[in-house]
Amino acid sequence: MPDRIDIDRKHCRAILRVIGQQLRASLKLEPEQPESLKAQIERLRELEEGSPNRSR
């Protein structure tokens, strides 16, 4: 297992933001998706919008 790499909060949030963007792009809300998945995606959006380190 590779050595652990410590990153600061700013970079961690940036990485999480990119992952979230890629997930949203690949999991666009479609009628055939279960309601539970739609709710989880919406909750992720709410959490990202509420993040104090969010930059636009």
CSV table of C-alpha atoms in Angstrom, one decimal:
chain,number,residue,atom,x,y,z
A,1,MET,CA,0.0,0.0,0.0
A,2,PRO,CA,1.4,3.4,-0.9
A,3,ASP,CA,2.3,5.9,1.8
A,4,ARG,CA,-0.4,8.1,3.0
A,5,ILE,CA,-0.5,11.6,1.5
A,6,ASP,CA,-1.9,14.4,3.8
A,7,ILE,CA,-3.7,17.2,2.0
A,8,ASP,CA,-5.2,20.3,3.5
A,9,ARG,CA,-8.9,21.1,3.7
A,10,LYS,CA,-8.9,23.4,0.7
A,11,HIS,CA,-7.4,20.7,-1.6
A,12,CYS,CA,-9.6,18.0,-0.2
A,13,ARG,CA,-12.7,20.1,-0.9
A,14,ALA,CA,-11.5,20.8,-4.5
A,15,ILE,CA,-11.0,17.1,-5.1
A,16,LEU,CA,-14.4,16.3,-3.7
A,17,ARG,CA,-16.0,19.0,-5.8
A,18,VAL,CA,-14.5,17.5,-9.0
A,19,ILE,CA,-15.6,14.0,-8.0
A,20,GLY,CA,-19.1,15.4,-7.4
A,21,GLN,CA,-19.2,17.1,-10.8
A,22,GLN,CA,-18.1,13.9,-12.5
A,23,LEU,CA,-20.7,11.8,-10.6
A,24,ARG,CA,-23.5,14.3,-11.5
A,25,ALA,CA,-22.4,14.1,-15.2
A,26,SER,CA,-22.6,10.4,-15.2
A,27,LEU,CA,-25.7,10.1,-13.0
A,28,LYS,CA,-28.0,12.6,-14.6
A,29,LEU,CA,-31.5,12.4,-13.1
A,30,GLU,CA,-33.6,10.2,-15.3
A,31,PRO,CA,-37.1,8.9,-14.7
A,32,GLU,CA,-35.9,5.3,-14.4
A,33,GLN,CA,-33.6,6.0,-11.5
A,34,PRO,CA,-34.9,5.0,-8.1
A,35,GLU,CA,-36.3,7.7,-5.9
A,36,SER,CA,-33.7,6.8,-3.2
A,37,LEU,CA,-30.9,7.5,-5.6
A,38,LYS,CA,-32.5,10.8,-6.7
A,39,ALA,CA,-32.8,11.8,-3.0
A,40,GLN,CA,-29.1,11.0,-2.4
A,41,ILE,CA,-28.0,13.0,-5.4
A,42,GLU,CA,-30.1,16.0,-4.3
A,43,ARG,CA,-28.6,15.7,-0.8
A,44,LEU,CA,-25.1,15.8,-2.2
A,45,ARG,CA,-26.0,19.0,-4.1
A,46,GLU,CA,-27.4,20.6,-0.9
A,47,LEU,CA,-24.2,19.7,1.0
A,48,GLU,CA,-22.0,21.1,-1.7
A,49,GLU,CA,-24.0,24.3,-1.8
A,50,GLY,CA,-23.8,24.7,1.9
A,51,SER,CA,-20.0,24.1,2.0
A,52,PRO,CA,-18.2,27.2,3.4
A,53,ASN,CA,-15.2,26.5,1.1
A,54,ARG,CA,-17.2,26.3,-2.1
A,55,SER,CA,-15.8,28.6,-4.8
A,56,ARG,CA,-17.5,29.4,-8.1
